[in-house]
Structure formats: structure tokens, C-alpha cells
Coordinates of C-alpha atoms in Angstrom, one line a residue:
X30 CA -63.8 -46.9 -107.5
X31 CA -66.2 -47.1 -110.4
X32 CA -69.5 -48.9 -109.7
X33 CA -68.8 -51.4 -112.5
X34 CA -65.5 -52.3 -110.9
X35 CA -67.2 -53.1 -107.6
X36 CA -69.6 -55.4 -109.4
X37 CA -66.7 -57.1 -111.2
X38 CA -65.0 -57.9 -107.9
X39 CA -68.2 -59.2 -106.4
X40 CA -68.6 -61.6 -109.4
X41 CA -65.1 -62.8 -108.8
X42 CA -65.9 -63.8 -105.2
X43 CA -69.6 -64.7 -105.7
X44 CA -69.0 -68.4 -106.2
X45 CA -67.0 -68.8 -103.0
X46 CA -69.7 -66.8 -101.0
X47 CA -72.4 -69.0 -102.5
X48 CA -70.7 -72.2 -101.5
X49 CA -70.0 -71.0 -98.0
X50 CA -73.6 -69.8 -97.6
X51 CA -74.9 -73.3 -98.4
X52 CA -73.3 -75.1 -95.4
X53 CA -76.3 -74.3 -93.4
X54 CA -74.8 -73.1 -90.1
X55 CA -77.3 -72.9 -87.3
X56 CA -77.2 -70.2 -84.6
X57 CA -76.3 -72.9 -82.0
X58 CA -73.4 -74.1 -84.0
X59 CA -72.0 -70.6 -84.3
X60 CA -72.1 -70.1 -80.5
X61 CA -70.7 -73.5 -79.7
X62 CA -67.0 -72.9 -79.2
X63 CA -66.1 -76.6 -79.4
X64 CA -67.3 -76.6 -83.0
X65 CA -65.3 -73.6 -84.1
X66 CA -62.2 -75.4 -85.3
X67 CA -64.3 -77.9 -87.2
X68 CA -66.3 -75.0 -88.7
X69 CA -63.1 -73.2 -89.7
X70 CA -61.9 -76.3 -91.5
X71 CA -64.9 -76.8 -93.7
X72 CA -64.2 -76.6 -97.4
X73 CA -66.5 -73.8 -98.4
X74 CA -65.1 -71.6 -95.6
X75 CA -61.5 -72.4 -96.5
X76 CA -62.2 -71.6 -100.2
X77 CA -64.0 -68.4 -99.2
X78 CA -61.1 -67.0 -97.1
X79 CA -58.6 -68.1 -99.7
X80 CA -60.5 -66.4 -102.4
X81 CA -60.7 -63.1 -100.4
X82 CA -56.9 -63.2 -99.9
X83 CA -56.1 -64.2 -103.5
X84 CA -58.3 -61.5 -104.9
X85 CA -56.7 -58.9 -102.6
X86 CA -53.2 -59.9 -103.9
X87 CA -54.4 -59.7 -107.5
X88 CA -55.8 -56.2 -106.8
X89 CA -52.5 -55.0 -105.2
X90 CA -54.3 -54.3 -101.9
X91 CA -52.2 -53.3 -98.9
X92 CA -54.9 -54.3 -96.4
X93 CA -58.0 -56.5 -96.1
X94 CA -60.8 -55.2 -93.8
X95 CA -63.4 -57.7 -92.6
X96 CA -66.0 -56.0 -90.4
X97 CA -69.1 -57.4 -88.8
X98 CA -72.2 -55.1 -88.7
X99 CA -75.7 -55.7 -87.5
X100 CA -77.0 -57.4 -90.6
X101 CA -74.0 -58.1 -92.8
X102 CA -70.3 -58.5 -93.0
X103 CA -68.3 -56.0 -95.0
X104 CA -65.2 -57.0 -96.9
X105 CA -63.0 -54.1 -98.1
X106 CA -59.6 -53.8 -99.8
X107 CA -57.3 -50.8 -99.3
X108 CA -55.8 -50.1 -102.7
X109 CA -53.3 -47.3 -103.2
X110 CA -54.4 -45.8 -99.9
X111 CA -58.2 -45.9 -100.5
X112 CA -60.7 -48.5 -99.2
X113 CA -63.1 -50.1 -101.6
X114 CA -65.9 -52.5 -100.7
X115 CA -65.8 -55.7 -102.6
X116 CA -68.5 -57.9 -101.0
X117 CA -71.0 -58.3 -98.2
X118 CA -71.2 -61.9 -97.1
X119 CA -74.2 -63.1 -95.1
X120 CA -74.0 -62.2 -91.4
X121 CA -74.2 -65.9 -90.6
X122 CA -70.7 -66.3 -92.0
X123 CA -69.1 -63.7 -89.7
X124 CA -67.9 -66.1 -87.0
X125 CA -66.9 -68.8 -89.5
X126 CA -64.7 -66.3 -91.4
X127 CA -63.2 -65.0 -88.2
X128 CA -62.5 -68.6 -87.0
X129 CA -60.8 -69.6 -90.2
X130 CA -58.5 -66.5 -90.1
X131 CA -57.7 -67.2 -86.4
X132 CA -56.7 -70.8 -87.2
X133 CA -54.4 -69.6 -90.0
X134 CA -52.8 -67.0 -87.7
X135 CA -52.4 -69.3 -84.7
X136 CA -54.7 -67.1 -82.6
X137 CA -57.0 -68.2 -79.7
X138 CA -60.0 -69.3 -81.7
X139 CA -62.3 -69.2 -78.6
X140 CA -61.3 -65.7 -77.5
X141 CA -63.6 -63.0 -79.0
X142 CA -63.6 -60.5 -76.2
X143 CA -60.0 -59.3 -76.4
X144 CA -58.0 -57.9 -79.3
X145 CA -55.4 -60.4 -80.7
X146 CA -52.5 -60.1 -83.1
X147 CA -51.0 -62.8 -85.3
X148 CA -49.3 -63.6 -88.6
X149 CA -50.0 -65.6 -91.7
X150 CA -47.3 -66.6 -94.2
X151 CA -48.4 -67.2 -97.7
X152 CA -46.6 -68.3 -100.9
X153 CA -48.1 -66.7 -104.0
X154 CA -46.3 -67.9 -107.1
X155 CA -42.8 -66.7 -106.7
X156 CA -43.6 -64.2 -103.9
X157 CA -43.5 -64.6 -100.1
X158 CA -46.4 -62.8 -98.6
X159 CA -46.6 -61.9 -94.9
X160 CA -50.1 -61.1 -93.5
X161 CA -50.2 -59.3 -90.2
X162 CA -53.5 -60.1 -88.6
X163 CA -55.3 -57.9 -86.0
X164 CA -58.7 -58.6 -84.4
X165 CA -60.8 -56.1 -82.5
X166 CA -64.0 -56.9 -80.6
X167 CA -67.0 -54.8 -81.6
X168 CA -70.7 -54.5 -80.8
X169 CA -71.7 -56.9 -83.6
X170 CA -68.7 -59.3 -83.7
X171 CA -65.0 -59.0 -84.5
X172 CA -63.4 -56.6 -86.9
X173 CA -60.4 -58.1 -88.6
X174 CA -57.6 -56.3 -90.5
X175 CA -55.0 -58.2 -92.5
X176 CA -52.1 -56.1 -93.5
X177 CA -50.3 -57.4 -96.6
X178 CA -46.5 -57.1 -96.5
X179 CA -45.0 -58.0 -99.8
X180 CA -41.2 -58.5 -99.6
X181 CA -41.1 -57.6 -103.3
X182 CA -41.7 -54.0 -102.2
X183 CA -38.2 -54.0 -100.6
X184 CA -36.5 -54.2 -104.0
X185 CA -37.3 -50.5 -104.5
X186 CA -34.2 -48.2 -104.5
X187 CA -34.0 -44.6 -103.7
X188 CA -34.2 -43.6 -107.4
X189 CA -37.5 -45.6 -107.8
X190 CA -39.3 -43.6 -105.0
X191 CA -40.1 -40.6 -107.2
X192 CA -37.6 -38.2 -105.8
X193 CA -36.6 -35.2 -107.8
X194 CA -32.9 -35.5 -108.9
X195 CA -31.7 -32.8 -106.5
X196 CA -33.4 -34.4 -103.5
X197 CA -32.2 -37.9 -104.5
X198 CA -28.6 -36.7 -104.8
X199 CA -28.8 -34.9 -101.5
X200 CA -30.1 -38.0 -99.7
X201 CA -27.3 -40.0 -101.2
X202 CA -24.8 -37.6 -99.7
X203 CA -26.5 -37.6 -96.3
X204 CA -26.5 -41.4 -96.0
X205 CA -22.9 -41.6 -97.2
X206 CA -21.8 -39.7 -94.1
X207 CA -20.2 -41.7 -91.2
X208 CA -22.5 -40.1 -88.6
X209 CA -25.5 -37.9 -88.1
X210 CA -29.2 -38.1 -87.7
X211 CA -31.5 -38.3 -90.7
X212 CA -35.2 -38.0 -90.0
X213 CA -38.2 -38.9 -92.2
X214 CA -41.5 -37.3 -91.3
X215 CA -45.1 -37.8 -92.4
X216 CA -48.4 -39.4 -91.3
X217 CA -49.0 -43.1 -90.9
X218 CA -49.0 -44.7 -94.4
X219 CA -46.9 -42.0 -96.0
X220 CA -44.2 -44.5 -97.1
X221 CA -41.6 -43.6 -94.4
X222 CA -40.6 -47.2 -93.8
X223 CA -40.1 -47.8 -97.5
X224 CA -37.8 -44.8 -97.7
X225 CA -35.8 -45.9 -94.7
X226 CA -35.5 -49.5 -96.0
X227 CA -34.3 -48.0 -99.3
X228 CA -31.6 -46.2 -97.4
X229 CA -30.6 -49.3 -95.5
X230 CA -30.5 -51.4 -98.6
X231 CA -28.1 -48.8 -100.1
X232 CA -25.8 -49.3 -97.1
X233 CA -26.3 -53.0 -96.6
X234 CA -22.9 -54.4 -97.3
X235 CA -20.5 -56.7 -95.2
X236 CA -18.2 -54.0 -94.0
X237 CA -21.0 -52.1 -92.2
X238 CA -23.0 -53.4 -89.3
X239 CA -26.7 -52.3 -89.5
X240 CA -29.1 -52.7 -86.6
X241 CA -32.8 -51.7 -86.5
X242 CA -35.3 -51.5 -83.7
X243 CA -38.9 -51.5 -85.0
X244 CA -42.5 -51.8 -83.8
X245 CA -43.1 -54.3 -85.3
X246 CA -40.4 -55.6 -87.6
X247 CA -42.3 -55.4 -90.8
X248 CA -39.8 -57.1 -93.2
X249 CA -37.1 -59.6 -92.5
X250 CA -34.0 -58.4 -94.4
X251 CA -30.8 -60.4 -94.8
X252 CA -27.7 -58.6 -93.4
X253 CA -29.6 -56.5 -90.9
X254 CA -29.9 -57.2 -87.2
X255 CA -33.5 -56.4 -86.4
X256 CA -34.9 -56.0 -82.9
X257 CA -38.6 -55.9 -82.3
X258 CA -40.0 -53.5 -79.6
X259 CA -42.2 -55.2 -76.9
X260 CA -43.9 -52.8 -74.6
X261 CA -45.5 -55.7 -72.6
X262 CA -42.0 -56.4 -71.2
X263 CA -41.0 -52.8 -71.1
X264 CA -38.7 -53.2 -74.2
X265 CA -39.2 -49.8 -75.8
X266 CA -37.3 -47.8 -78.4
X267 CA -35.0 -46.1 -75.9
X268 CA -34.2 -49.3 -74.0
X269 CA -33.4 -51.1 -77.3
X270 CA -31.3 -48.2 -78.5
X271 CA -29.1 -48.2 -75.4
X272 CA -28.5 -52.0 -75.8
X273 CA -27.8 -51.5 -79.6
X274 CA -25.0 -49.1 -78.8
X275 CA -23.1 -51.9 -77.0
X276 CA -23.2 -54.0 -80.2
X277 CA -20.8 -51.8 -82.2
X278 CA -23.2 -50.7 -85.0
X279 CA -22.2 -48.4 -87.8
X280 CA -25.8 -47.6 -88.9
X281 CA -28.9 -47.6 -86.6
X282 CA -32.5 -47.3 -87.6
X283 CA -35.0 -46.4 -84.8
X284 CA -38.6 -47.1 -86.0
X285 CA -40.0 -43.9 -84.4
X286 CA -39.0 -41.2 -82.0
X287 CA -42.0 -41.1 -79.8
X288 CA -40.7 -39.6 -76.5
X289 CA -38.0 -37.3 -75.1
X290 CA -35.9 -40.3 -73.9
X291 CA -35.7 -41.9 -77.3
X292 CA -34.9 -38.5 -78.8
X293 CA -32.0 -38.0 -76.4
X294 CA -30.5 -41.5 -77.0
X295 CA -30.8 -41.1 -80.7
X296 CA -29.1 -37.7 -80.5
X297 CA -26.4 -39.2 -78.3
X298 CA -25.9 -42.0 -80.8
X299 CA -25.4 -39.6 -83.7
X300 CA -22.9 -37.6 -81.6
X301 CA -20.8 -40.7 -80.8
X302 CA -20.0 -41.6 -84.4
X303 CA -23.1 -43.5 -85.6
X304 CA -25.3 -42.9 -88.6
X305 CA -28.9 -42.9 -87.3
X306 CA -32.2 -43.0 -89.2
X307 CA -35.6 -42.5 -87.6
X308 CA -39.1 -41.1 -88.1
X309 CA -41.2 -38.4 -86.6
X310 CA -44.9 -37.5 -87.0
X311 CA -44.8 -33.9 -88.1
X312 CA -46.7 -32.1 -90.9
X313 CA -43.6 -30.9 -92.7
X314 CA -39.8 -31.1 -92.6
X315 CA -38.9 -27.9 -90.7
X316 CA -41.5 -28.9 -88.1
X317 CA -39.3 -31.9 -87.0
X318 CA -36.7 -29.5 -85.7
X319 CA -39.2 -27.6 -83.5
X320 CA -40.6 -31.0 -82.4
X321 CA -37.2 -32.0 -81.1
X322 CA -36.9 -28.7 -79.3
X323 CA -40.3 -29.2 -77.7
X324 CA -39.1 -32.6 -76.5
X325 CA -36.4 -30.8 -74.5
X326 CA -33.4 -31.4 -76.8
X327 CA -31.0 -28.5 -76.6
X328 CA -30.7 -26.4 -79.9
X329 CA -27.0 -26.9 -80.1
X330 CA -27.5 -30.7 -79.9
X331 CA -30.0 -30.5 -82.8
X332 CA -27.7 -28.4 -85.0
X333 CA -24.7 -30.7 -84.3
X334 CA -26.4 -34.0 -85.1
X335 CA -29.4 -33.6 -87.4
X336 CA -28.1 -33.5 -91.0
X337 CA -31.5 -33.4 -92.7
X338 CA -35.2 -34.0 -92.5
X339 CA -37.2 -35.6 -95.3
X340 CA -41.0 -35.0 -95.3
X341 CA -43.0 -37.2 -97.6
X342 CA -46.5 -38.1 -98.8
X343 CA -47.8 -40.7 -101.2
X344 CA -50.1 -39.8 -104.1
X345 CA -51.8 -42.1 -106.5
X346 CA -50.4 -42.3 -110.0
X347 CA -52.6 -42.2 -113.1
X348 CA -52.9 -45.4 -115.0
X349 CA -50.5 -45.2 -117.9
X350 CA -52.8 -47.2 -120.2
X351 CA -56.0 -45.1 -119.9
X352 CA -55.1 -41.6 -118.7
X353 CA -56.3 -38.9 -121.0
X354 CA -55.5 -35.2 -121.6
X355 CA -58.1 -32.5 -120.8
X356 CA -58.5 -28.7 -120.5
X357 CA -58.1 -27.6 -116.8
X358 CA -60.5 -25.1 -115.3
X359 CA -59.5 -21.8 -113.7
X360 CA -59.5 -23.3 -110.2
X361 CA -57.1 -26.1 -111.2
X362 CA -54.8 -23.6 -112.9
X363 CA -54.8 -21.4 -109.8
X364 CA -53.8 -24.5 -107.7
X365 CA -50.9 -24.9 -110.0
X366 CA -50.0 -21.2 -109.7
X367 CA -50.7 -20.6 -113.4
X368 CA -52.7 -17.7 -114.8
X369 CA -53.7 -19.5 -118.0
X370 CA -53.5 -22.8 -119.9
X371 CA -51.0 -21.2 -122.3
X372 CA -48.3 -21.5 -119.6
X373 CA -48.5 -25.3 -119.7
X374 CA -45.8 -27.1 -121.6
X375 CA -47.8 -30.3 -122.0
X376 CA -51.5 -31.2 -121.4
X377 CA -52.7 -32.1 -118.0
X378 CA -54.0 -35.7 -117.5
X379 CA -57.1 -37.0 -115.9
X380 CA -58.2 -40.5 -114.7
X381 CA -60.4 -42.6 -116.9
X382 CA -60.5 -46.3 -115.9
X383 CA -59.8 -49.4 -117.8
X384 CA -59.3 -53.2 -117.3
X385 CA -55.6 -52.7 -116.4
X386 CA -56.5 -50.6 -113.4
X387 CA -59.8 -52.3 -112.7
X388 CA -61.7 -49.2 -113.5
X389 CA -60.1 -47.0 -110.8
X390 CA -58.1 -44.8 -113.2
X391 CA -55.1 -44.9 -110.9
X392 CA -52.4 -47.6 -110.5
X393 CA -49.8 -47.5 -107.9
X394 CA -48.5 -44.6 -105.8
X395 CA -45.4 -42.4 -105.9
X396 CA -43.8 -40.2 -103.3
X397 CA -43.8 -36.4 -103.0
X398 CA -40.9 -35.1 -100.9
X399 CA -39.6 -32.1 -99.1
X400 CA -35.9 -32.1 -97.9
X401 CA -34.9 -29.7 -95.1
X402 CA -31.1 -29.8 -94.8
X403 CA -29.4 -28.1 -91.8
X404 CA -27.1 -25.6 -93.6
X405 CA -24.7 -23.2 -92.0
X406 CA -27.3 -20.4 -92.5
X407 CA -30.1 -22.3 -90.9
X408 CA -28.3 -23.5 -87.8
X409 CA -28.1 -20.1 -86.1
X410 CA -31.9 -19.8 -86.6
X411 CA -32.4 -23.1 -84.7
X412 CA -30.1 -21.9 -82.0
X413 CA -32.3 -18.8 -81.6
X414 CA -35.4 -21.0 -81.5
X415 CA -37.2 -19.1 -84.3
X416 CA -40.6 -20.3 -85.3
X417 CA -41.2 -23.1 -87.8
X418 CA -42.6 -20.5 -90.3
X419 CA -39.3 -18.6 -90.2
X420 CA -37.3 -21.8 -90.6
X421 CA -39.4 -22.7 -93.6
X422 CA -39.2 -19.3 -95.2
X423 CA -35.4 -19.3 -94.9
X424 CA -35.1 -22.8 -96.3
X425 CA -37.4 -22.0 -99.2
X426 CA -35.3 -18.9 -100.0
X427 CA -32.3 -21.2 -100.2
X428 CA -34.0 -23.5 -102.7
X429 CA -36.0 -26.0 -100.6
X430 CA -38.8 -27.5 -102.7
X431 CA -42.0 -27.9 -100.7
X432 CA -44.3 -30.9 -100.7
X433 CA -46.9 -28.8 -102.6
X434 CA -44.3 -27.8 -105.2
X435 CA -43.1 -31.3 -105.7
X436 CA -46.7 -32.4 -106.1
X437 CA -47.3 -29.7 -108.6
X438 CA -44.3 -30.9 -110.6
X439 CA -45.8 -34.4 -110.8
X440 CA -49.1 -33.0 -112.0
X441 CA -47.4 -31.0 -114.7
X442 CA -45.5 -34.2 -115.7
X443 CA -48.8 -36.0 -116.1
X444 CA -48.1 -38.4 -113.3
X445 CA -51.1 -37.5 -111.1
X446 CA -54.1 -35.1 -110.9
X447 CA -54.6 -31.7 -109.4
X448 CA -57.1 -33.2 -106.9
X449 CA -54.6 -35.8 -105.7
X450 CA -51.9 -33.1 -105.3
X451 CA -54.3 -30.9 -103.3
X452 CA -55.5 -33.7 -101.1
X453 CA -52.1 -35.0 -100.0
X454 CA -50.0 -31.8 -99.8
X455 CA -50.4 -28.4 -98.0
X456 CA -49.9 -25.0 -99.5
X457 CA -48.1 -22.7 -97.1
X458 CA -48.5 -19.6 -99.3

């Protein structure tokens, strides 16, 4: 983020910090647990925490990070996948801020030695905002992360995720099948849950019964039966999945395939006439097949149940109000597999920064995708347990568009930059 934008955000919060700093908290008061609730209810502290949350919503942040260090407290927002520092309140306010958030999240205000998890429900204008709160004890106090879950994000449909028309049409065909296993892969924060919810929303109608098991249930969606995983009572994905099968579902979503047992039950569910969605942590789409084989799933079970694997990443979109054309250098042209700028059909765009994007130059994110469909020519290769490189090469020869190629297309369309494309995708050539 531009330096000017950081100063702007500090100005927006400065009044709340100034008022909170004037309450004159003594060291004894901060260590007296009996006064913590009273401290958390004081007007300046309430306004301070409310201002931090309101500012985060205005900035489209996905997370708020409040971290206590030796001499200061750091407040950062994660916006479009990147963390930006917005303020450094006095260290004397660290416990007051933590106490206020704990009160709002119904956590144990006196417990600062153990991690805690809670939830805050906010109403912001016409939106219902769910804040998932997590505390972590550190050397200099508690680190607190508030994840912002906006139900408005669930209105996205498959055609709003940034899929190329061919991939979009293929996904529509895969989720229209009565049975099979569709996997979505990618690292944490790659948008896998959003994609799966878009698929579920497409199928969410009275004649179909949809059940999900998630860790945790991130969004409450009408029409879906949603089961939260609870490892403390040994309620894991595989246990949930076995019970779900006794409830006559048509479509099942398993939050993540983490172990061989969950993989086996998911495969069994797909074989017995259910449409199953789930996620895996692999670098690319073909890698999901070898991951299942590594988990001990027999190749013939993989080929008879897995219908497709969608790998994805999220890249930042250029702000449409301030992006500007420029002449790319030779390194950027090489990254786009071009020999000269003359091959471009339209100018490349770069970030600038304006009031609409708060000086960042980017606003929002869009997906880049890679769809690996199990075709008749690919299934024998899976049976033979060929390497992931061979699977990829064969899929590419049949027209599979890689993550890098999908990212390159978005650069050429002026949606993002070469640097963003390189950072979020891998070139296999």
C-alpha cells in the first residue's frame, strides 16, 4: 500500500486512539482481572474497537490482526490477500482492546494463557457480518485475529468467479451429474470455499437434499444441512461423512480430505450414487490424483469416481478507475511468452492508485483456474500410476489450460499485472 494511504487510515482512527489513550490506565488496573470487564466497557475503548471494525469493513478487509509487541500494538488489515498496517496504538491499551473483543465474542476475559475461539455478529447497514475471533498467547500479550465473513460474498455465482467460458461450461456439466467426486485444490485462502458454495448454490433447490460437513461452518446457508466438525469430541470428517450417508443426501460437500479414511469414505459415497464435492491441498490439478493414490486409494476407484479436479488461485484485480497502459519490458514479455510488444492486441495495464482503491492500485480479486477432467485417454494413465508430470503433459495436449496460462490471459485482458500473475501461478514449462 502506498505510504499516503497508510497515513490516511491512521487519520481515520486517530481520534478513537486519542480518546482511548486519555483514560489513564495504570499498570495495576491492567493486571487486576476484576476490573477487566469494567475496563472493556469504558466508552473510549468501545469506540476504539468499533472504529477498528468499521474501518476494516469500509476497506473491504478479510481479516483484522491485532498484535501486541514489546513497545506497541500493531493493527493490520488483510485486504485482497495482503496485510497493511493501519495504526500502532499505545502498548498500554493492549489489554483493554483484548478485553473488549473478548467481551463481544463471549470469551473468558480472565484467560490469557490459552488460545480461545469465539464469534461476533455485527449488523452493518443492510449486511450481516460474522466475525470469527481467535486469540493466541504470545511473549508480549495476546495476538488476536478477527476473520470477517460477509454473507454478501455468497451471492457470487459460477460465472462471476472469473472462469474462462470453457472451464465454466465444463464445471456446469460436472455438477449436473447425479454422482461422482469433484475436487477443488489450492492453498489456504485460494477461494476454494467460495467456489464450492457457488456450486452448492447452483444445486440448492427443494428436490435435492444437500448436506455439508465443514471445519468450521463458515456461512449459514438456507436449504443446506450443515454439520460442523469437532475434533475435541472425535467428530471428524470421516465420522461425519458416514453419518451423513444415512440421511439420504443427493449432494455432499466435505470441507477437506485430510486423511486416507476420509478419502475412502468420500470415494465410497461417490460410488454409491452421490455427488460429492471436496478440497485437497495440492499445487495443481493433476497432483490431486497422485495425492489420492498416495493415500492408498486404488487407481480403479479414482478413475471410476473422480470426474474432475479444479485447481485455483486468487489474483488481485487492477482498479478499473485508475489503471493505466504502459510499455512492458523484455522480462515481462518473456513471462507472457511473447517475443515483442507488437504481438499484443491491446496495451498492458499497470497499477496507479486513487481514492477509489485507497491508493493501493488494486481492488478486489479474481480467480485463475485449471481444470483437469478425467477423460477416457487419461484414465489408463492413472491406472498405470504414471507420474504427475506425464498426467499434466497428456492433459495439456488435450487442451487443458494451466493456471499460468489462465493468469496470462487475464494479464492480456488488462485485468491484472504480470507481477501478480507470476506471484500466484507456477510455470511448468
